[in-house]
Amino acid sequence: MSGNDYVKFMTQEIVKYMDLPEDERKKRKEQKKQQEAISSRWFGMLPFALKFMFKKHVK
């Protein structure tokens, strides 16, 4: 994908987003926040557990 194609694609996506009604944009943001919270909860525990395990072995 060349640079011009990428700029064209991003411009189209921005225009689509701006054409949506404001309440629809708010709904999308809320749904995205809920999805991020679920995924970060699961992936957030693995690094914490590894950090905790390595700290325990160092002492």
Short mmCIF file of C-alpha atoms in Angstrom, two decimals:
data_model
loop_
_atom_site.label_atom_id
_atom_site.label_comp_id
_atom_site.label_asym_id
_atom_site.label_seq_id
_atom_site.Cartn_x
_atom_site.Cartn_y
_atom_site.Cartn_z
CA MET A 1 0.00 0.00 0.00
CA SER A 2 1.57 3.26 -1.08
CA GLY A 3 1.47 6.47 0.88
CA ASN A 4 -1.21 8.00 -1.33
CA ASP A 5 -3.47 4.97 -0.89
CA TYR A 6 -3.09 5.17 2.86
CA VAL A 7 -3.92 8.88 2.93
CA LYS A 8 -6.96 8.26 0.74
CA PHE A 9 -8.16 5.44 2.99
CA MET A 10 -7.70 7.47 6.17
CA THR A 11 -9.52 10.45 4.63
CA GLN A 12 -12.46 8.25 3.68
CA GLU A 13 -12.64 6.77 7.19
CA ILE A 14 -12.53 10.20 8.82
CA VAL A 15 -15.29 11.48 6.53
CA LYS A 16 -17.43 8.42 7.32
CA TYR A 17 -16.92 9.00 11.03
CA MET A 18 -17.74 12.70 10.80
CA ASP A 19 -20.93 11.96 8.83
CA LEU A 20 -22.30 9.81 11.66
CA PRO A 21 -24.72 11.46 14.06
CA GLU A 22 -23.23 12.48 17.39
CA ASP A 23 -25.24 9.96 19.42
CA GLU A 24 -23.99 7.12 17.18
CA ARG A 25 -20.38 8.23 17.74
CA LYS A 26 -20.95 8.24 21.50
CA LYS A 27 -22.39 4.71 21.36
CA ARG A 28 -19.34 3.50 19.46
CA LYS A 29 -16.99 5.07 21.98
CA GLU A 30 -18.82 3.44 24.89
CA GLN A 31 -18.76 0.04 23.21
CA LYS A 32 -15.06 0.40 22.50
CA LYS A 33 -14.32 1.32 26.12
CA GLN A 34 -16.20 -1.75 27.36
CA GLN A 35 -14.32 -4.03 24.98
CA GLU A 36 -10.96 -2.56 25.98
CA ALA A 37 -11.71 -3.05 29.66
CA ILE A 38 -12.39 -6.76 29.18
CA SER A 39 -9.27 -7.38 27.12
CA SER A 40 -6.99 -5.34 29.35
CA ARG A 41 -8.27 -7.19 32.40
CA TRP A 42 -7.14 -10.55 30.99
CA PHE A 43 -3.87 -9.40 29.48
CA GLY A 44 -3.14 -7.17 32.45
CA MET A 45 -2.93 -10.12 34.83
CA LEU A 46 -0.22 -11.98 32.92
CA PRO A 47 2.44 -9.24 33.15
CA PHE A 48 1.51 -8.65 36.79
CA ALA A 49 1.90 -12.34 37.59
CA LEU A 50 5.26 -12.56 35.82
CA LYS A 51 6.52 -9.47 37.61
CA PHE A 52 5.37 -10.84 40.94
CA MET A 53 7.01 -14.21 40.25
CA PHE A 54 10.35 -12.67 39.26
CA LYS A 55 10.37 -10.34 42.28
CA LYS A 56 9.84 -13.31 44.55
CA HIS A 57 12.83 -15.17 43.04
CA VAL A 58 15.15 -12.17 43.24
CA LYS A 59 14.69 -11.72 47.00
#
